[in-house]
Coordinates of C-alpha atoms in Angstrom, one line a residue:
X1331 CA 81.4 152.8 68.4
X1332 CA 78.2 154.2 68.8
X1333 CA 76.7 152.1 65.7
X1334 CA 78.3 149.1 67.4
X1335 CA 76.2 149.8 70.8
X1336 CA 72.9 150.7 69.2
X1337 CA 73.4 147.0 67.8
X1338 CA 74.2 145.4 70.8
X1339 CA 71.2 147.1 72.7
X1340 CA 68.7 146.4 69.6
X1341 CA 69.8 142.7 69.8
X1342 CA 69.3 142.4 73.7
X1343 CA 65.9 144.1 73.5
X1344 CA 64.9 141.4 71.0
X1345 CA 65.9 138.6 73.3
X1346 CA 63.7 139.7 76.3
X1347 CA 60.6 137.3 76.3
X1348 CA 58.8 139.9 78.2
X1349 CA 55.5 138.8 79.2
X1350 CA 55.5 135.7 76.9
X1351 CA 54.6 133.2 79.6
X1352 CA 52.0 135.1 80.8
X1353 CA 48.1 134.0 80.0
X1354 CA 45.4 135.8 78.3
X1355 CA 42.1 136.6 80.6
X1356 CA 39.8 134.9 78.2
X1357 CA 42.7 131.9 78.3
X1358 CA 41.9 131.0 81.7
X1359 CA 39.0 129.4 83.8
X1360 CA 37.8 131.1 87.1
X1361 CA 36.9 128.7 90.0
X1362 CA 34.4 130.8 91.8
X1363 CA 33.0 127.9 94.3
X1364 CA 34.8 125.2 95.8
X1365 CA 32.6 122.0 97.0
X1366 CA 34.3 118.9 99.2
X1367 CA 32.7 115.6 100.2
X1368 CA 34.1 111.8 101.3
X1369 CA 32.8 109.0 100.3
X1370 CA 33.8 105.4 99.9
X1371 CA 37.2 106.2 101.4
X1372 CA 38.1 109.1 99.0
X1373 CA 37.9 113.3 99.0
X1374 CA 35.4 114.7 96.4
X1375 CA 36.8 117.9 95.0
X1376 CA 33.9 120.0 93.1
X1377 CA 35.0 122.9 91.2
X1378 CA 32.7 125.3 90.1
X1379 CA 33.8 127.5 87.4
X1380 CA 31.7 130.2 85.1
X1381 CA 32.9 132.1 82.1
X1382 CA 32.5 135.9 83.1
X1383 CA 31.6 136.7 79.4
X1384 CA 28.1 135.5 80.5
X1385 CA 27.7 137.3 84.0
X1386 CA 29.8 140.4 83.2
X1387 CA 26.7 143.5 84.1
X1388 CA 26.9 144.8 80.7
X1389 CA 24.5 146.1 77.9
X1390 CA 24.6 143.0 76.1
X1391 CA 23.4 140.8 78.4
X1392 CA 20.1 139.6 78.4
X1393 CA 18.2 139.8 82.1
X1394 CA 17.0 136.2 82.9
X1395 CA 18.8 134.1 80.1
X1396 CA 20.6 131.1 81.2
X1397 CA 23.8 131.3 82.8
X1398 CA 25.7 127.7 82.1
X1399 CA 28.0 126.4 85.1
X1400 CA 30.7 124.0 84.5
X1401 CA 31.4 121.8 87.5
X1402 CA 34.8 119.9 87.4
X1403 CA 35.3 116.3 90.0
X1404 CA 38.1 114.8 90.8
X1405 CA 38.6 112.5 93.6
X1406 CA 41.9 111.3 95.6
X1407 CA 43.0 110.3 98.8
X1408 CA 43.9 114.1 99.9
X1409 CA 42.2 117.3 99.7
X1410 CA 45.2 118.2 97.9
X1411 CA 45.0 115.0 95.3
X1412 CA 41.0 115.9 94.8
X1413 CA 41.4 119.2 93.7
X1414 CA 44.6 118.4 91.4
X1415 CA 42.5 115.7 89.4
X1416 CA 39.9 118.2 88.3
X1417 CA 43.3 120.3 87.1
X1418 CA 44.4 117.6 85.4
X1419 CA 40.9 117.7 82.9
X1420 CA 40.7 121.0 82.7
X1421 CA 40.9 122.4 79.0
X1422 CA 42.1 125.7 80.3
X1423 CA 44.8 127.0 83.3
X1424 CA 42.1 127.1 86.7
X1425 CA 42.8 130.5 88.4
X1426 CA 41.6 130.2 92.1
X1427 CA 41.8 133.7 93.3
X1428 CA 38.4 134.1 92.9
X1429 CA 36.9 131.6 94.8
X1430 CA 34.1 133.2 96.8
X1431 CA 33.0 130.0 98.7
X1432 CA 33.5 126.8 100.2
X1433 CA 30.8 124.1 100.7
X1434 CA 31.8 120.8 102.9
X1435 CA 28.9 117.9 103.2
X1436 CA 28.8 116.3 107.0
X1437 CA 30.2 113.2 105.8
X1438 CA 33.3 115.3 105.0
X1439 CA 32.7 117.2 108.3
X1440 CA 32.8 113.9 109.6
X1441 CA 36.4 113.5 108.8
X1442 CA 37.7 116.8 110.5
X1443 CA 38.9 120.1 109.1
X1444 CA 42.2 120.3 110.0
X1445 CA 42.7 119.2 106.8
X1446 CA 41.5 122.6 104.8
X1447 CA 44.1 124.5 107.0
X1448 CA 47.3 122.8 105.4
X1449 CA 45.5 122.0 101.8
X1450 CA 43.3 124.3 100.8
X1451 CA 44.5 127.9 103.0
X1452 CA 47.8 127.2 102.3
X1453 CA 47.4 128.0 98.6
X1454 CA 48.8 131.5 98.2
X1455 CA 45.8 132.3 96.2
X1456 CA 43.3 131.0 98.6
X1457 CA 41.1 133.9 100.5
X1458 CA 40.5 134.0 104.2
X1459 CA 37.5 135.9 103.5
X1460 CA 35.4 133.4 101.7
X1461 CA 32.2 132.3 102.7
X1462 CA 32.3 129.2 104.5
X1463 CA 29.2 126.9 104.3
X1464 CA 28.5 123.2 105.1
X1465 CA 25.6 121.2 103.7
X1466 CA 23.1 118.2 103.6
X1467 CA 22.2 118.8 99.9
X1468 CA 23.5 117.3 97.1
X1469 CA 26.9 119.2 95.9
X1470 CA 26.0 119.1 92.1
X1471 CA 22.4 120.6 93.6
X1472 CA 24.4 123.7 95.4
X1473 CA 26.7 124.5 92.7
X1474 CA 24.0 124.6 90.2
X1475 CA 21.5 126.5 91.7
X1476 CA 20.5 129.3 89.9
X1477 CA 19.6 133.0 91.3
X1478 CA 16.3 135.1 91.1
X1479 CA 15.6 136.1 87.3
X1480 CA 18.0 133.1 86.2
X1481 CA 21.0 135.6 87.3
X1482 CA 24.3 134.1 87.4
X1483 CA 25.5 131.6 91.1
X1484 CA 27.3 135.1 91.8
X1485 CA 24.3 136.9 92.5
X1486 CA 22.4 134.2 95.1
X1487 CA 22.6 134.2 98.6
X1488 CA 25.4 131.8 98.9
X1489 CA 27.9 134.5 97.8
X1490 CA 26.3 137.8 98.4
X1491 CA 26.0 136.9 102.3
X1492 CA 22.4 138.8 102.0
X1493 CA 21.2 137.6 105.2
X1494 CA 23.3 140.4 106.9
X1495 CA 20.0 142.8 105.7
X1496 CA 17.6 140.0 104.9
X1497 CA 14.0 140.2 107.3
X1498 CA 14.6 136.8 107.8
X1499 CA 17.6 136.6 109.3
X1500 CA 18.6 134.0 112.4
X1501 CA 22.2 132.5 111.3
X1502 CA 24.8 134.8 109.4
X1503 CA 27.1 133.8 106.9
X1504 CA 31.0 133.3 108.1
X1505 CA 34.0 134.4 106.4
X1506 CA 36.6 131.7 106.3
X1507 CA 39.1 133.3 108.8
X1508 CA 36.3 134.0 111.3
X1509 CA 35.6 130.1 111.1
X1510 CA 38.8 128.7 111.7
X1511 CA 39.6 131.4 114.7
X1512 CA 37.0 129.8 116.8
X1513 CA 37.9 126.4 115.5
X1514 CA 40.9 127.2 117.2
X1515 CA 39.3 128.2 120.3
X1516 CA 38.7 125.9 123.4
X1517 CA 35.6 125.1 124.4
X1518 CA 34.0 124.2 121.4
X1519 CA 33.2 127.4 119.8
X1520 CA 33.3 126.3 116.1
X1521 CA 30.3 126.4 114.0
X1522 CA 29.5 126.5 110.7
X1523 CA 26.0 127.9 109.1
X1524 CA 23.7 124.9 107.1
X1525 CA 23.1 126.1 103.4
X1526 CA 20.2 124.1 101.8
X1527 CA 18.0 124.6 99.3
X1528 CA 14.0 125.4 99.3
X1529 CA 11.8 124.2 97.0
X1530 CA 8.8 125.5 97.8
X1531 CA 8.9 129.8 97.9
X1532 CA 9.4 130.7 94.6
X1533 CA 7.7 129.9 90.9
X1534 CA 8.3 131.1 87.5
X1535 CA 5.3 131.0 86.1
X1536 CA 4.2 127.7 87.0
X1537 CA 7.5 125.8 87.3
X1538 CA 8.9 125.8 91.0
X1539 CA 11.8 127.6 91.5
X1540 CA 14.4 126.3 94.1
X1541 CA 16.2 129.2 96.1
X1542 CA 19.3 128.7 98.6
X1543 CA 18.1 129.2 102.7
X1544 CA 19.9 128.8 105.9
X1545 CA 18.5 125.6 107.3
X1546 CA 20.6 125.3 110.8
X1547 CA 24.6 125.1 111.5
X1548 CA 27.1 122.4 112.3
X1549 CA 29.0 122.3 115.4
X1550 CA 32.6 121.5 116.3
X1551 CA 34.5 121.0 119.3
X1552 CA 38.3 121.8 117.8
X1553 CA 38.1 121.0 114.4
X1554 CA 36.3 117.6 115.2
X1555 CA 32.7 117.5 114.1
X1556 CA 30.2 117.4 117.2
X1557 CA 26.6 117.6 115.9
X1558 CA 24.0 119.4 113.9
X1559 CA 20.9 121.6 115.4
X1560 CA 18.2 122.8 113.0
X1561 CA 16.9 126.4 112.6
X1562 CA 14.1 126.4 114.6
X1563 CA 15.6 125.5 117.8
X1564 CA 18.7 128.0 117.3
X1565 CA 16.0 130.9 117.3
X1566 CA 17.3 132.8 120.4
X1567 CA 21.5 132.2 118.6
X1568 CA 20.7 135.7 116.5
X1569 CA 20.4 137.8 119.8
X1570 CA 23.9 136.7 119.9
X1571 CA 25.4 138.4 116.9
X1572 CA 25.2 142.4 116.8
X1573 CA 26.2 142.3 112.8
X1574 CA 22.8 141.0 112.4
X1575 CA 20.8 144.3 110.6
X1576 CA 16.7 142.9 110.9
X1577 CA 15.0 140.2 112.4
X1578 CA 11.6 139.9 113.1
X1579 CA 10.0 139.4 116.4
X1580 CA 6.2 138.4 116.6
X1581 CA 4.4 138.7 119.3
X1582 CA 1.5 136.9 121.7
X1583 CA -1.2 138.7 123.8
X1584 CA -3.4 135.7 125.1
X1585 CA -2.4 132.9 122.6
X1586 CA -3.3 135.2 120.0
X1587 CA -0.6 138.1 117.5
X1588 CA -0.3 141.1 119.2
X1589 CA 2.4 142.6 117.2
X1590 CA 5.6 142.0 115.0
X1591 CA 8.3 143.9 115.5
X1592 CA 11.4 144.3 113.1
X1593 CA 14.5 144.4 115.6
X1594 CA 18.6 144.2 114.9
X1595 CA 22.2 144.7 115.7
X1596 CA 21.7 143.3 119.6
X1597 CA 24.0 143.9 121.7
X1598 CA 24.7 140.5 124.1
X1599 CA 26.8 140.8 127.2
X1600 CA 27.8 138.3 129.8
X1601 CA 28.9 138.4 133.1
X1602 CA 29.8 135.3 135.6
X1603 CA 30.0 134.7 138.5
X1604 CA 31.3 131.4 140.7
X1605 CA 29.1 129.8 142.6
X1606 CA 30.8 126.5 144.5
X1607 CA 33.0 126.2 141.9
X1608 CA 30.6 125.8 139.1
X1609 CA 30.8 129.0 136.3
X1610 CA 27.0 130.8 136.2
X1611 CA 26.1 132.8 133.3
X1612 CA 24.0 136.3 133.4
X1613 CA 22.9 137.7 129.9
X1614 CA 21.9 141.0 129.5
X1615 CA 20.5 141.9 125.9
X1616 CA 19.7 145.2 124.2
X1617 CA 18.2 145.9 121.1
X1618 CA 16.2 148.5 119.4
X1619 CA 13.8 148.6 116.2
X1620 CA 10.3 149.3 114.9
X1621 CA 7.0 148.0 114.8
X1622 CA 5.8 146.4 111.5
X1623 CA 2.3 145.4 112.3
X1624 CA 0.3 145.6 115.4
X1625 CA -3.2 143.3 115.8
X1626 CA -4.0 144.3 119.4
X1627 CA -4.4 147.4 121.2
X1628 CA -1.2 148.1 123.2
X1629 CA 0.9 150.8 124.5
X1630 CA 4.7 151.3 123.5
X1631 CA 5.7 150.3 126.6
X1632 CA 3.8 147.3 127.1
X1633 CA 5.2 146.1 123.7
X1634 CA 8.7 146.8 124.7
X1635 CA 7.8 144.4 127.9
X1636 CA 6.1 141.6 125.7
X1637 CA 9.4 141.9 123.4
X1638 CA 12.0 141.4 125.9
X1639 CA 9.9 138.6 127.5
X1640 CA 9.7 136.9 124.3
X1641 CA 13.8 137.5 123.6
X1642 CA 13.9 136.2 127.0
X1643 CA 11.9 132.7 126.4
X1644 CA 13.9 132.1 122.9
X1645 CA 17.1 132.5 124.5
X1646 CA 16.5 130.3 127.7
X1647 CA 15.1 127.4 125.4
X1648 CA 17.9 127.6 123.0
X1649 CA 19.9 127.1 126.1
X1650 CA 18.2 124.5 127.2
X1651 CA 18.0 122.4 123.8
X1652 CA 21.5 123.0 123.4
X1653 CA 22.2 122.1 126.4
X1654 CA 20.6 118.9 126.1
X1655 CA 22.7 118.0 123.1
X1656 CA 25.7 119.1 125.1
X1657 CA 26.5 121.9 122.6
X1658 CA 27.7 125.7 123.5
X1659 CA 25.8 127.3 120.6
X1660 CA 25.8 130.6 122.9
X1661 CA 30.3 130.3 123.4
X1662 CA 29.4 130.4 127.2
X1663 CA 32.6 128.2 127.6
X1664 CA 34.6 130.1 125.8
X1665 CA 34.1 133.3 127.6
X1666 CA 34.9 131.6 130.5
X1667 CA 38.0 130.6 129.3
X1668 CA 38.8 134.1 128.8
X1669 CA 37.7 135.4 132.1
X1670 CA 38.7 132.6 134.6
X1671 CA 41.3 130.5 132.8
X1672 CA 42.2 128.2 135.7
X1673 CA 38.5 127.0 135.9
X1674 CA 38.0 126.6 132.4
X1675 CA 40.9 124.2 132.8
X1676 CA 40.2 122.5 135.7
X1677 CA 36.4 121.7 134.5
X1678 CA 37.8 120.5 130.7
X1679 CA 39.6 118.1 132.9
X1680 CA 36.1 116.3 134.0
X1681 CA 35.3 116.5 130.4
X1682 CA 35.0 118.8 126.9
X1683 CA 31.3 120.1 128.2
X1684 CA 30.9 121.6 131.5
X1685 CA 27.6 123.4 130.8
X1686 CA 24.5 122.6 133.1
X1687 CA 20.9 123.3 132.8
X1688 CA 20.8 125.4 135.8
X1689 CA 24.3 127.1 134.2
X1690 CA 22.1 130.3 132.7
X1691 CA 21.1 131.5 135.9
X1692 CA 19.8 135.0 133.9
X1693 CA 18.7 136.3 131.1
X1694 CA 17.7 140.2 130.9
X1695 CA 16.5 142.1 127.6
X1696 CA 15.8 146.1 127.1
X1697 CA 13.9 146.4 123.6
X1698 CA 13.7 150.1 122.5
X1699 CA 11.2 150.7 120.1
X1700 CA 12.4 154.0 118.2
X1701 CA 9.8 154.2 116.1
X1702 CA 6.3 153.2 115.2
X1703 CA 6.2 153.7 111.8
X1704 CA 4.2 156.6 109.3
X1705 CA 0.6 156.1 110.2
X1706 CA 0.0 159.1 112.9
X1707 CA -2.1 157.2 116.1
X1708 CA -1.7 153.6 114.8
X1709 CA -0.2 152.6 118.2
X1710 CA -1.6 153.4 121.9
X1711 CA 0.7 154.7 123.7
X1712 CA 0.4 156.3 127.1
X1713 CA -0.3 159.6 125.5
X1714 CA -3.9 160.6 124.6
X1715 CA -4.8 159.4 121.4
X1716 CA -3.9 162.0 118.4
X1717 CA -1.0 162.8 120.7
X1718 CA 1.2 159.9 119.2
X1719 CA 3.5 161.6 116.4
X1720 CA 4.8 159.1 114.8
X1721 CA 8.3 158.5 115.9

């Protein structure tokens, strides 16, 4: 009897599959970007997909050789249909779990993203923590570009999100769920940073190098595309966000550098008040940093002035340029909405933007300037000078 079981058990254990259906690592391509456009009536599905043989950090690898990237397109008349057709090609199973970011082009931005909620997020392996980007470039030009040293995609800005410690910093990257939460938000809080790509920074030896660089951000009111404002005008937008580590401040003393100042994580409150029935907005703003470099003779306290007057200016014409374009870059509306429902309703009812030039009625900044760097006596303060220690 016992013989008789043995056999039975031996013959059942031989039956089990086990994990016979299951792929091998090296089996399988990794999608690690995801880029979508519309044209001609049709979704453009880019894949970008990289062998991690090549990128793995490993003594074998060789610092600054080539990294090749495979980019899979398919096209369809869904999101859904796009990205199937560059399944359908694919030599080996795609494995999306490690997507790390998605790229949309205006003329799909055009279109809406509603879309991307019930295609792409619905996916069980899709991420609500990917970086979320849209573009002007090319998308073969964005999922091609290369990092510093020839690294691997994985190591440029697009994925590490570097401008959260960059000196450089205006616009920060946005994880996907943080996106669509305010594209669900009234008042037309969406936006969406601008990746692009700059040509003119970097060389290896005398070939140019192209590097990725926040260029601006996209706007939405719901999930339907509004407009587009460049960098240079959404200056005062990064006293807005307190993730933000560094950012440098420059300052004028007669039309001519006084000092730069290296300032971060601002903290940017708002209060309102009604004024015959019209919402006005006052904006306090703190911050603290150090100096960098000063050019002029000036005490700590009369650069902590000249900083929160400049923080002032960039803020107010922001406003106003935003304004103009009838976009909330600031989320004024939407804090509204959260404070005084009923008249966030009843001015949505006179139309989507309520915002007036006169609607900022203040703007307040308190720059702290902790330290002033290593060199003993390099600033005048309102000590003697030798006094000044140093921190």
């Amino acid at each position: 009897m016992r013989k008789l079981l043995l056999g039975i058990l031996a013959a059942l254990l031989l039956s089990v599959q086990g994990c016979g259906n299951s792929k091998d690592i090296q089996s399988m391509a990794y999608a690690t970007a995801l880029g979508l456009d519309y044209k001609n009536g049709k979704y453009i599905a880019y894949v970008q997909v990289l062998n991690f043989s090549n990128i793995a950090r490993s003594e074998t690898v060789t610092l600054g050789k080539e990294v090749p990237i495979w980019i899979g397109r398919g096209d369809g008349e869904t999101i859904s249909g796009a990205i199937a057709e560059t399944n359908a090609t694919s030599q080996s199973r795609l494995f999306w779990g490690h997507v790390k970011a998605v790229i949309v082009t205006e003329n799909f931005m055009k279109r809406g993203l509603s879309g991307l909620t019930s295609s792409l997020l619905r996916d069980r392996q899709a991420r609500y923590t990917v970086l979320f980007y849209g573009t002007k470039e090319k998308m073969e030009d964005i999922l091609t570009q290369k990092s510093i040293f020839n690294l691997s995609p994985l190591d440029t800005m697009m994925f590490t999100a570097v401008q959260m410690n960059t000196q450089k910093a205006y616009i920060l990257p946005v994880n996907a769920n943080k996106a669509f939460a305010y594209l669900n938000e009234p008042g037309g809080a969406g936006m969406l940073p601008e990746i692009g790509i700059y040509r003119h920074t970097w060389h290896e030896d005398y070939k140019k190098k192209p590097m990725f660089i926040i260029k601006g951000a996209f706007f939405f009111e719901g999930y339907k595309y509004k407009n587009h404002m460049a960098m240079e005008p959404l200056k005062g937008i990064r006293w807005r966000d307190e993730k933000l580590d560094l950012t440098p401040l420059k300052l004028l003393k007669n039309g001519r550098p006084s000092a730069v100042l290296m300032l971060g994580h601002p903290r940017f409150s708002i209060k309102i008040r009604v004024e015959q029935g019209k919402p006005r907005y006052d904006v306090k703003i703190k911050t603290t940093g150090y100096i960098s470099e000063q050019v002029q003779k000036a005490t700590i306290q009369e650069l902590q002035n000249e900083a929160a007057l400049a923080i002032r200016k960039e803020v107010q014409n922001t406003f106003a340029i935003a304004t103009a374009e009838k976009t909330d870059c600031f989320r004024l509306q939407l804090e509204l909405y959260r404070k005084h429902p009923e008249l966030f309703r009843q001015l949505m009812r006179q139309g989507p933007f309520f915002l007036e030039s006169d609607s900022l009625a203040s703007v307040e900044a308190d720059v702290y300037i902790r330290t002033t760097g290593k060199f003993k006596g390099s600033v005048y303060s309102d000590k003697q000078d030798g006094d000044e220690d140093g921190s």
